[in-house]
JSON list of N, CA and C in Angstrom, two decimals:
[
{"chain": "A", "resi": 1, "resn": "UNK", "atom": "N", "xyz": [50.07, -183.27, -122.96]},
{"chain": "A", "resi": 1, "resn": "UNK", "atom": "CA", "xyz": [48.65, -183.04, -123.62]},
{"chain": "A", "resi": 1, "resn": "UNK", "atom": "C", "xyz": [48.73, -183.09, -125.33]},
{"chain": "A", "resi": 2, "resn": "UNK", "atom": "N", "xyz": [48.06, -183.58, -125.98]},
{"chain": "A", "resi": 2, "resn": "UNK", "atom": "CA", "xyz": [48.50, -183.69, -127.32]},
{"chain": "A", "resi": 2, "resn": "UNK", "atom": "C", "xyz": [47.86, -183.21, -128.86]},
{"chain": "A", "resi": 3, "resn": "UNK", "atom": "N", "xyz": [47.97, -181.50, -129.06]},
{"chain": "A", "resi": 3, "resn": "UNK", "atom": "CA", "xyz": [47.70, -180.65, -129.64]},
{"chain": "A", "resi": 3, "resn": "UNK", "atom": "C", "xyz": [47.90, -181.25, -130.67]},
{"chain": "A", "resi": 4, "resn": "UNK", "atom": "N", "xyz": [46.15, -181.05, -132.08]},
{"chain": "A", "resi": 4, "resn": "UNK", "atom": "CA", "xyz": [45.56, -180.93, -133.64]},
{"chain": "A", "resi": 4, "resn": "UNK", "atom": "C", "xyz": [46.74, -180.23, -134.21]},
{"chain": "A", "resi": 5, "resn": "UNK", "atom": "N", "xyz": [47.70, -179.07, -134.04]},
{"chain": "A", "resi": 5, "resn": "UNK", "atom": "CA", "xyz": [47.97, -178.81, -135.35]},
{"chain": "A", "resi": 5, "resn": "UNK", "atom": "C", "xyz": [49.09, -178.17, -134.63]},
{"chain": "A", "resi": 6, "resn": "UNK", "atom": "N", "xyz": [49.78, -178.24, -135.69]},
{"chain": "A", "resi": 6, "resn": "UNK", "atom": "CA", "xyz": [49.64, -177.11, -137.19]},
{"chain": "A", "resi": 6, "resn": "UNK", "atom": "C", "xyz": [50.05, -179.29, -137.61]},
{"chain": "A", "resi": 7, "resn": "UNK", "atom": "N", "xyz": [49.28, -179.81, -138.83]},
{"chain": "A", "resi": 7, "resn": "UNK", "atom": "CA", "xyz": [49.40, -180.50, -139.62]},
{"chain": "A", "resi": 7, "resn": "UNK", "atom": "C", "xyz": [49.66, -180.66, -140.88]},
{"chain": "A", "resi": 8, "resn": "UNK", "atom": "N", "xyz": [50.46, -181.74, -141.63]},
{"chain": "A", "resi": 8, "resn": "UNK", "atom": "CA", "xyz": [51.04, -181.47, -142.51]},
{"chain": "A", "resi": 8, "resn": "UNK", "atom": "C", "xyz": [50.20, -181.12, -144.34]},
{"chain": "A", "resi": 9, "resn": "UNK", "atom": "N", "xyz": [51.62, -179.69, -143.91]},
{"chain": "A", "resi": 9, "resn": "UNK", "atom": "CA", "xyz": [50.57, -179.71, -145.25]},
{"chain": "A", "resi": 9, "resn": "UNK", "atom": "C", "xyz": [50.61, -179.72, -146.87]},
{"chain": "A", "resi": 10, "resn": "UNK", "atom": "N", "xyz": [49.32, -180.92, -147.02]},
{"chain": "A", "resi": 10, "resn": "UNK", "atom": "CA", "xyz": [49.68, -181.23, -148.60]},
{"chain": "A", "resi": 10, "resn": "UNK", "atom": "C", "xyz": [49.45, -180.33, -149.64]},
{"chain": "A", "resi": 11, "resn": "UNK", "atom": "N", "xyz": [50.33, -180.68, -150.86]},
{"chain": "A", "resi": 11, "resn": "UNK", "atom": "CA", "xyz": [50.79, -180.46, -151.86]},
{"chain": "A", "resi": 11, "resn": "UNK", "atom": "C", "xyz": [49.66, -180.10, -152.42]},
{"chain": "A", "resi": 12, "resn": "UNK", "atom": "N", "xyz": [49.02, -178.68, -152.92]},
{"chain": "A", "resi": 12, "resn": "UNK", "atom": "CA", "xyz": [48.10, -177.90, -153.81]},
{"chain": "A", "resi": 12, "resn": "UNK", "atom": "C", "xyz": [46.51, -178.48, -152.43]},
{"chain": "A", "resi": 13, "resn": "UNK", "atom": "N", "xyz": [47.16, -178.22, -151.52]},
{"chain": "A", "resi": 13, "resn": "UNK", "atom": "CA", "xyz": [46.05, -177.88, -150.56]},
{"chain": "A", "resi": 13, "resn": "UNK", "atom": "C", "xyz": [45.20, -177.13, -150.74]},
{"chain": "A", "resi": 14, "resn": "UNK", "atom": "N", "xyz": [43.19, -177.86, -151.53]},
{"chain": "A", "resi": 14, "resn": "UNK", "atom": "CA", "xyz": [42.34, -176.68, -152.27]},
{"chain": "A", "resi": 14, "resn": "UNK", "atom": "C", "xyz": [41.63, -175.91, -150.43]},
{"chain": "A", "resi": 15, "resn": "UNK", "atom": "N", "xyz": [41.84, -176.42, -149.94]},
{"chain": "A", "resi": 15, "resn": "UNK", "atom": "CA", "xyz": [41.13, -175.87, -148.42]},
{"chain": "A", "resi": 15, "resn": "UNK", "atom": "C", "xyz": [41.62, -174.45, -148.37]},
{"chain": "A", "resi": 16, "resn": "UNK", "atom": "N", "xyz": [42.52, -174.69, -148.01]},
{"chain": "A", "resi": 16, "resn": "UNK", "atom": "CA", "xyz": [44.04, -172.85, -147.71]},
{"chain": "A", "resi": 16, "resn": "UNK", "atom": "C", "xyz": [43.08, -172.20, -148.31]},
{"chain": "A", "resi": 17, "resn": "UNK", "atom": "N", "xyz": [41.96, -171.46, -148.59]},
{"chain": "A", "resi": 17, "resn": "UNK", "atom": "CA", "xyz": [41.88, -170.32, -150.00]},
{"chain": "A", "resi": 17, "resn": "UNK", "atom": "C", "xyz": [41.81, -169.33, -148.98]},
{"chain": "A", "resi": 18, "resn": "UNK", "atom": "N", "xyz": [41.45, -168.11, -150.13]},
{"chain": "A", "resi": 18, "resn": "UNK", "atom": "CA", "xyz": [40.89, -167.02, -148.80]},
{"chain": "A", "resi": 18, "resn": "UNK", "atom": "C", "xyz": [39.78, -166.60, -148.55]},
{"chain": "A", "resi": 19, "resn": "UNK", "atom": "N", "xyz": [38.93, -167.25, -149.71]},
{"chain": "A", "resi": 19, "resn": "UNK", "atom": "CA", "xyz": [37.70, -167.70, -148.92]},
{"chain": "A", "resi": 19, "resn": "UNK", "atom": "C", "xyz": [37.35, -167.92, -147.60]},
{"chain": "A", "resi": 20, "resn": "UNK", "atom": "N", "xyz": [38.29, -168.96, -146.76]},
{"chain": "A", "resi": 20, "resn": "UNK", "atom": "CA", "xyz": [38.56, -169.73, -145.65]},
{"chain": "A", "resi": 20, "resn": "UNK", "atom": "C", "xyz": [39.30, -168.06, -144.58]},
{"chain": "A", "resi": 21, "resn": "UNK", "atom": "N", "xyz": [39.54, -167.26, -144.80]},
{"chain": "A", "resi": 21, "resn": "UNK", "atom": "CA", "xyz": [40.01, -166.42, -143.96]},
{"chain": "A", "resi": 21, "resn": "UNK", "atom": "C", "xyz": [38.87, -165.68, -144.05]},
{"chain": "A", "resi": 22, "resn": "UNK", "atom": "N", "xyz": [37.82, -164.72, -145.48]},
{"chain": "A", "resi": 22, "resn": "UNK", "atom": "CA", "xyz": [37.05, -164.34, -145.19]},
{"chain": "A", "resi": 22, "resn": "UNK", "atom": "C", "xyz": [36.05, -164.69, -144.40]},
{"chain": "A", "resi": 23, "resn": "UNK", "atom": "N", "xyz": [35.71, -165.79, -143.88]},
{"chain": "A", "resi": 23, "resn": "UNK", "atom": "CA", "xyz": [35.22, -167.09, -143.38]},
{"chain": "A", "resi": 23, "resn": "UNK", "atom": "C", "xyz": [35.16, -166.94, -142.39]},
{"chain": "A", "resi": 24, "resn": "UNK", "atom": "N", "xyz": [36.31, -167.07, -141.93]},
{"chain": "A", "resi": 24, "resn": "UNK", "atom": "CA", "xyz": [36.36, -166.49, -140.85]},
{"chain": "A", "resi": 24, "resn": "UNK", "atom": "C", "xyz": [36.77, -164.97, -140.10]},
{"chain": "A", "resi": 25, "resn": "UNK", "atom": "N", "xyz": [36.76, -163.68, -140.46]},
{"chain": "A", "resi": 25, "resn": "UNK", "atom": "CA", "xyz": [36.56, -162.54, -140.67]},
{"chain": "A", "resi": 25, "resn": "UNK", "atom": "C", "xyz": [35.20, -162.39, -140.33]},
{"chain": "A", "resi": 26, "resn": "UNK", "atom": "N", "xyz": [33.93, -162.92, -141.06]},
{"chain": "A", "resi": 26, "resn": "UNK", "atom": "CA", "xyz": [33.07, -164.01, -140.53]},
{"chain": "A", "resi": 26, "resn": "UNK", "atom": "C", "xyz": [32.03, -163.65, -139.27]},
{"chain": "A", "resi": 27, "resn": "UNK", "atom": "N", "xyz": [32.94, -164.56, -139.21]},
{"chain": "A", "resi": 27, "resn": "UNK", "atom": "CA", "xyz": [32.88, -165.11, -137.64]},
{"chain": "A", "resi": 27, "resn": "UNK", "atom": "C", "xyz": [33.14, -164.74, -136.57]},
{"chain": "A", "resi": 28, "resn": "UNK", "atom": "N", "xyz": [34.06, -163.39, -136.76]},
{"chain": "A", "resi": 28, "resn": "UNK", "atom": "CA", "xyz": [34.91, -162.77, -136.04]},
{"chain": "A", "resi": 28, "resn": "UNK", "atom": "C", "xyz": [33.41, -161.77, -135.81]},
{"chain": "A", "resi": 29, "resn": "UNK", "atom": "N", "xyz": [33.40, -161.28, -136.32]},
{"chain": "A", "resi": 29, "resn": "UNK", "atom": "CA", "xyz": [32.30, -160.28, -136.48]},
{"chain": "A", "resi": 29, "resn": "UNK", "atom": "C", "xyz": [31.15, -160.33, -135.84]},
{"chain": "A", "resi": 30, "resn": "UNK", "atom": "N", "xyz": [30.52, -161.61, -136.46]},
{"chain": "A", "resi": 30, "resn": "UNK", "atom": "CA", "xyz": [30.03, -162.15, -135.40]},
{"chain": "A", "resi": 30, "resn": "UNK", "atom": "C", "xyz": [29.73, -161.61, -133.56]},
{"chain": "A", "resi": 31, "resn": "UNK", "atom": "N", "xyz": [30.90, -162.38, -133.59]},
{"chain": "A", "resi": 31, "resn": "UNK", "atom": "CA", "xyz": [31.01, -162.20, -132.49]},
{"chain": "A", "resi": 31, "resn": "UNK", "atom": "C", "xyz": [31.46, -161.11, -132.00]},
{"chain": "A", "resi": 32, "resn": "UNK", "atom": "N", "xyz": [31.52, -159.97, -132.74]},
{"chain": "A", "resi": 32, "resn": "UNK", "atom": "CA", "xyz": [31.60, -158.56, -132.12]},
{"chain": "A", "resi": 32, "resn": "UNK", "atom": "C", "xyz": [32.34, -157.17, -132.22]},
{"chain": "A", "resi": 33, "resn": "UNK", "atom": "N", "xyz": [34.06, -158.64, -132.98]},
{"chain": "A", "resi": 33, "resn": "UNK", "atom": "CA", "xyz": [35.00, -157.61, -133.09]},
{"chain": "A", "resi": 33, "resn": "UNK", "atom": "C", "xyz": [34.80, -157.13, -134.22]},
{"chain": "A", "resi": 34, "resn": "UNK", "atom": "N", "xyz": [35.71, -156.02, -134.85]},
{"chain": "A", "resi": 34, "resn": "UNK", "atom": "CA", "xyz": [35.61, -155.63, -135.83]},
{"chain": "A", "resi": 34, "resn": "UNK", "atom": "C", "xyz": [35.62, -156.27, -136.79]},
{"chain": "A", "resi": 35, "resn": "UNK", "atom": "N", "xyz": [34.71, -155.59, -138.60]},
{"chain": "A", "resi": 35, "resn": "UNK", "atom": "CA", "xyz": [33.91, -156.66, -139.80]},
{"chain": "A", "resi": 35, "resn": "UNK", "atom": "C", "xyz": [35.80, -156.16, -140.00]},
{"chain": "A", "resi": 36, "resn": "UNK", "atom": "N", "xyz": [35.83, -157.10, -140.75]},
{"chain": "A", "resi": 36, "resn": "UNK", "atom": "CA", "xyz": [37.31, -157.15, -141.91]},
{"chain": "A", "resi": 36, "resn": "UNK", "atom": "C", "xyz": [35.83, -158.00, -143.37]},
{"chain": "A", "resi": 37, "resn": "UNK", "atom": "N", "xyz": [34.53, -157.44, -143.89]},
{"chain": "A", "resi": 37, "resn": "UNK", "atom": "CA", "xyz": [34.38, -157.49, -144.75]},
{"chain": "A", "resi": 37, "resn": "UNK", "atom": "C", "xyz": [34.19, -156.75, -145.66]},
{"chain": "A", "resi": 38, "resn": "UNK", "atom": "N", "xyz": [34.13, -154.65, -144.60]},
{"chain": "A", "resi": 38, "resn": "UNK", "atom": "CA", "xyz": [33.70, -153.95, -145.25]},
{"chain": "A", "resi": 38, "resn": "UNK", "atom": "C", "xyz": [34.29, -153.55, -145.40]},
{"chain": "A", "resi": 39, "resn": "UNK", "atom": "N", "xyz": [34.75, -153.11, -146.97]},
{"chain": "A", "resi": 39, "resn": "UNK", "atom": "CA", "xyz": [35.83, -152.04, -147.33]},
{"chain": "A", "resi": 39, "resn": "UNK", "atom": "C", "xyz": [36.12, -150.71, -147.16]},
{"chain": "A", "resi": 40, "resn": "UNK", "atom": "N", "xyz": [37.23, -150.74, -145.97]},
{"chain": "A", "resi": 40, "resn": "UNK", "atom": "CA", "xyz": [37.95, -150.05, -145.44]},
{"chain": "A", "resi": 40, "resn": "UNK", "atom": "C", "xyz": [39.69, -149.47, -145.43]},
{"chain": "A", "resi": 41, "resn": "UNK", "atom": "N", "xyz": [39.99, -148.33, -145.12]},
{"chain": "A", "resi": 41, "resn": "UNK", "atom": "CA", "xyz": [41.44, -147.79, -145.53]},
{"chain": "A", "resi": 41, "resn": "UNK", "atom": "C", "xyz": [42.02, -149.82, -144.65]},
{"chain": "A", "resi": 42, "resn": "UNK", "atom": "N", "xyz": [43.38, -149.83, -144.53]},
{"chain": "A", "resi": 42, "resn": "UNK", "atom": "CA", "xyz": [43.32, -151.22, -143.96]},
{"chain": "A", "resi": 42, "resn": "UNK", "atom": "C", "xyz": [43.60, -152.44, -144.16]},
{"chain": "A", "resi": 43, "resn": "UNK", "atom": "N", "xyz": [42.08, -152.47, -144.74]},
{"chain": "A", "resi": 43, "resn": "UNK", "atom": "CA", "xyz": [40.78, -153.83, -145.21]},
{"chain": "A", "resi": 43, "resn": "UNK", "atom": "C", "xyz": [42.23, -154.85, -145.55]},
{"chain": "A", "resi": 44, "resn": "UNK", "atom": "N", "xyz": [42.66, -155.10, -146.80]},
{"chain": "A", "resi": 44, "resn": "UNK", "atom": "CA", "xyz": [43.21, -155.79, -147.24]},
{"chain": "A", "resi": 44, "resn": "UNK", "atom": "C", "xyz": [44.38, -156.03, -146.45]},
{"chain": "A", "resi": 45, "resn": "UNK", "atom": "N", "xyz": [44.80, -155.16, -145.39]},
{"chain": "A", "resi": 45, "resn": "UNK", "atom": "CA", "xyz": [46.87, -155.95, -144.74]},
{"chain": "A", "resi": 45, "resn": "UNK", "atom": "C", "xyz": [45.84, -156.61, -143.36]},
{"chain": "A", "resi": 46, "resn": "UNK", "atom": "N", "xyz": [44.14, -156.03, -143.29]},
{"chain": "A", "resi": 46, "resn": "UNK", "atom": "CA", "xyz": [44.05, -156.82, -141.79]},
{"chain": "A", "resi": 46, "resn": "UNK", "atom": "C", "xyz": [43.66, -158.46, -142.31]},
{"chain": "A", "resi": 47, "resn": "UNK", "atom": "N", "xyz": [43.07, -158.44, -143.04]},
{"chain": "A", "resi": 47, "resn": "UNK", "atom": "CA", "xyz": [42.83, -159.47, -143.80]},
{"chain": "A", "resi": 47, "resn": "UNK", "atom": "C", "xyz": [43.79, -160.46, -144.78]},
{"chain": "A", "resi": 48, "resn": "UNK", "atom": "N", "xyz": [45.26, -160.00, -144.96]},
{"chain": "A", "resi": 48, "resn": "UNK", "atom": "CA", "xyz": [46.27, -160.94, -144.86]},
{"chain": "A", "resi": 48, "resn": "UNK", "atom": "C", "xyz": [47.29, -161.45, -143.44]},
{"chain": "A", "resi": 49, "resn": "UNK", "atom": "N", "xyz": [46.77, -160.39, -142.97]},
{"chain": "A", "resi": 49, "resn": "UNK", "atom": "CA", "xyz": [47.44, -160.87, -141.20]},
{"chain": "A", "resi": 49, "resn": "UNK", "atom": "C", "xyz": [46.20, -161.92, -140.65]},
{"chain": "A", "resi": 50, "resn": "UNK", "atom": "N", "xyz": [45.66, -162.24, -140.82]},
{"chain": "A", "resi": 50, "resn": "UNK", "atom": "CA", "xyz": [44.25, -162.97, -140.35]},
{"chain": "A", "resi": 50, "resn": "UNK", "atom": "C", "xyz": [44.72, -164.03, -141.75]},
{"chain": "A", "resi": 51, "resn": "UNK", "atom": "N", "xyz": [44.31, -164.34, -142.57]},
{"chain": "A", "resi": 51, "resn": "UNK", "atom": "CA", "xyz": [45.60, -165.27, -143.80]},
{"chain": "A", "resi": 51, "resn": "UNK", "atom": "C", "xyz": [46.95, -165.77, -143.24]},
{"chain": "A", "resi": 52, "resn": "UNK", "atom": "N", "xyz": [47.83, -165.04, -142.30]},
{"chain": "A", "resi": 52, "resn": "UNK", "atom": "CA", "xyz": [49.21, -166.41, -142.61]},
{"chain": "A", "resi": 52, "resn": "UNK", "atom": "C", "xyz": [49.10, -166.17, -141.09]},
{"chain": "A", "resi": 53, "resn": "UNK", "atom": "N", "xyz": [47.86, -165.80, -139.86]},
{"chain": "A", "resi": 53, "resn": "UNK", "atom": "CA", "xyz": [48.52, -166.17, -138.85]},
{"chain": "A", "resi": 53, "resn": "UNK", "atom": "C", "xyz": [47.27, -167.55, -138.82]},
{"chain": "A", "resi": 54, "resn": "UNK", "atom": "N", "xyz": [46.51, -167.75, -139.90]},
{"chain": "A", "resi": 54, "resn": "UNK", "atom": "CA", "xyz": [45.48, -168.70, -139.99]},
{"chain": "A", "resi": 54, "resn": "UNK", "atom": "C", "xyz": [46.77, -170.76, -140.55]},
{"chain": "A", "resi": 55, "resn": "UNK", "atom": "N", "xyz": [47.47, -170.31, -141.64]},
{"chain": "A", "resi": 55, "resn": "UNK", "atom": "CA", "xyz": [48.04, -170.22, -142.05]},
{"chain": "A", "resi": 55, "resn": "UNK", "atom": "C", "xyz": [49.33, -171.11, -140.74]},
{"chain": "A", "resi": 56, "resn": "UNK", "atom": "N", "xyz": [49.85, -170.15, -140.07]},
{"chain": "A", "resi": 56, "resn": "UNK", "atom": "CA", "xyz": [50.70, -170.44, -139.72]},
{"chain": "A", "resi": 56, "resn": "UNK", "atom": "C", "xyz": [50.33, -171.80, -138.37]},
{"chain": "A", "resi": 57, "resn": "UNK", "atom": "N", "xyz": [48.77, -171.70, -138.27]},
{"chain": "A", "resi": 57, "resn": "UNK", "atom": "CA", "xyz": [47.92, -172.29, -136.99]},
{"chain": "A", "resi": 57, "resn": "UNK", "atom": "C", "xyz": [48.03, -173.52, -138.20]},
{"chain": "A", "resi": 58, "resn": "UNK", "atom": "N", "xyz": [47.52, -173.34, -139.03]},
{"chain": "A", "resi": 58, "resn": "UNK", "atom": "CA", "xyz": [47.29, -174.37, -139.65]},
{"chain": "A", "resi": 58, "resn": "UNK", "atom": "C", "xyz": [48.55, -175.22, -140.14]},
{"chain": "A", "resi": 59, "resn": "UNK", "atom": "N", "xyz": [49.40, -174.48, -140.48]},
{"chain": "A", "resi": 59, "resn": "UNK", "atom": "CA", "xyz": [50.60, -175.78, -141.39]},
{"chain": "A", "resi": 59, "resn": "UNK", "atom": "C", "xyz": [52.10, -175.07, -140.40]},
{"chain": "A", "resi": 60, "resn": "UNK", "atom": "N", "xyz": [51.97, -174.04, -139.33]},
{"chain": "A", "resi": 60, "resn": "UNK", "atom": "CA", "xyz": [53.43, -174.17, -138.34]},
{"chain": "A", "resi": 60, "resn": "UNK", "atom": "C", "xyz": [54.39, -172.99, -139.20]},
{"chain": "A", "resi": 61, "resn": "UNK", "atom": "N", "xyz": [55.30, -172.91, -138.57]},
{"chain": "A", "resi": 61, "resn": "UNK", "atom": "CA", "xyz": [55.68, -171.58, -138.84]},
{"chain": "A", "resi": 61, "resn": "UNK", "atom": "C", "xyz": [57.45, -172.37, -140.30]},
{"chain": "A", "resi": 62, "resn": "UNK", "atom": "N", "xyz": [57.65, -173.28, -139.35]},
{"chain": "A", "resi": 62, "resn": "UNK", "atom": "CA", "xyz": [58.23, -174.27, -139.08]},
{"chain": "A", "resi": 62, "resn": "UNK", "atom": "C", "xyz": [58.17, -175.52, -139.96]},
{"chain": "A", "resi": 63, "resn": "UNK", "atom": "N", "xyz": [59.94, -175.82, -141.02]},
{"chain": "A", "resi": 63, "resn": "UNK", "atom": "CA", "xyz": [59.30, -177.05, -142.25]},
{"chain": "A", "resi": 63, "resn": "UNK", "atom": "C", "xyz": [59.53, -178.23, -139.91]},
{"chain": "A", "resi": 64, "resn": "UNK", "atom": "N", "xyz": [59.25, -178.38, -139.38]},
{"chain": "A", "resi": 64, "resn": "UNK", "atom": "CA", "xyz": [60.00, -179.64, -138.50]},
{"chain": "A", "resi": 64, "resn": "UNK", "atom": "C", "xyz": [58.48, -179.22, -138.06]},
{"chain": "A", "resi": 65, "resn": "UNK", "atom": "N", "xyz": [57.24, -178.38, -137.59]},
{"chain": "A", "resi": 65, "resn": "UNK", "atom": "CA", "xyz": [56.09, -178.43, -136.55]},
{"chain": "A", "resi": 65, "resn": "UNK", "atom": "C", "xyz": [54.94, -179.08, -138.24]},
{"chain": "A", "resi": 66, "resn": "UNK", "atom": "N", "xyz": [55.37, -178.65, -139.35]},
{"chain": "A", "resi": 66, "resn": "UNK", "atom": "CA", "xyz": [54.32, -178.97, -140.69]},
{"chain": "A", "resi": 66, "resn": "UNK", "atom": "C", "xyz": [55.42, -180.19, -141.39]},
{"chain": "A", "resi": 67, "resn": "UNK", "atom": "N", "xyz": [54.85, -180.89, -142.01]},
{"chain": "A", "resi": 67, "resn": "UNK", "atom": "CA", "xyz": [55.71, -181.73, -143.24]},
{"chain": "A", "resi": 67, "resn": "UNK", "atom": "C", "xyz": [55.43, -180.85, -144.80]},
{"chain": "A", "resi": 68, "resn": "UNK", "atom": "N", "xyz": [56.56, -180.61, -145.02]},
{"chain": "A", "resi": 68, "resn": "UNK", "atom": "CA", "xyz": [56.23, -180.08, -146.67]},
{"chain": "A", "resi": 68, "resn": "UNK", "atom": "C", "xyz": [56.11, -181.39, -147.77]},
{"chain": "A", "resi": 69, "resn": "UNK", "atom": "N", "xyz": [55.16, -181.60, -147.88]},
{"chain": "A", "resi": 69, "resn": "UNK", "atom": "CA", "xyz": [54.78, -182.63, -149.11]},
{"chain": "A", "resi": 69, "resn": "UNK", "atom": "C", "xyz": [55.32, -181.81, -150.46]}
]
C-alpha cells in the first residue's frame, strides 16, 4: 500500500499557514466536534496541537520521512 504523506518539505512553503489549521478546525466543527474557532480557555493550545498534528502528517516527524530542502 502506497502512502501520499509525508511529502518533502519545500523551503518557504506558503501553503502551511495558521489559516490551514483554522480551516481544518472549522471542518471538524462542521462534523460536530468541539469548536476551536470560538475563543475559550485552552483555545490556543488546541489550535497549536492541531497545527503540530497537521505538520507531522504532511511533512513527517523524522528527516528520513520528509526531505528538508
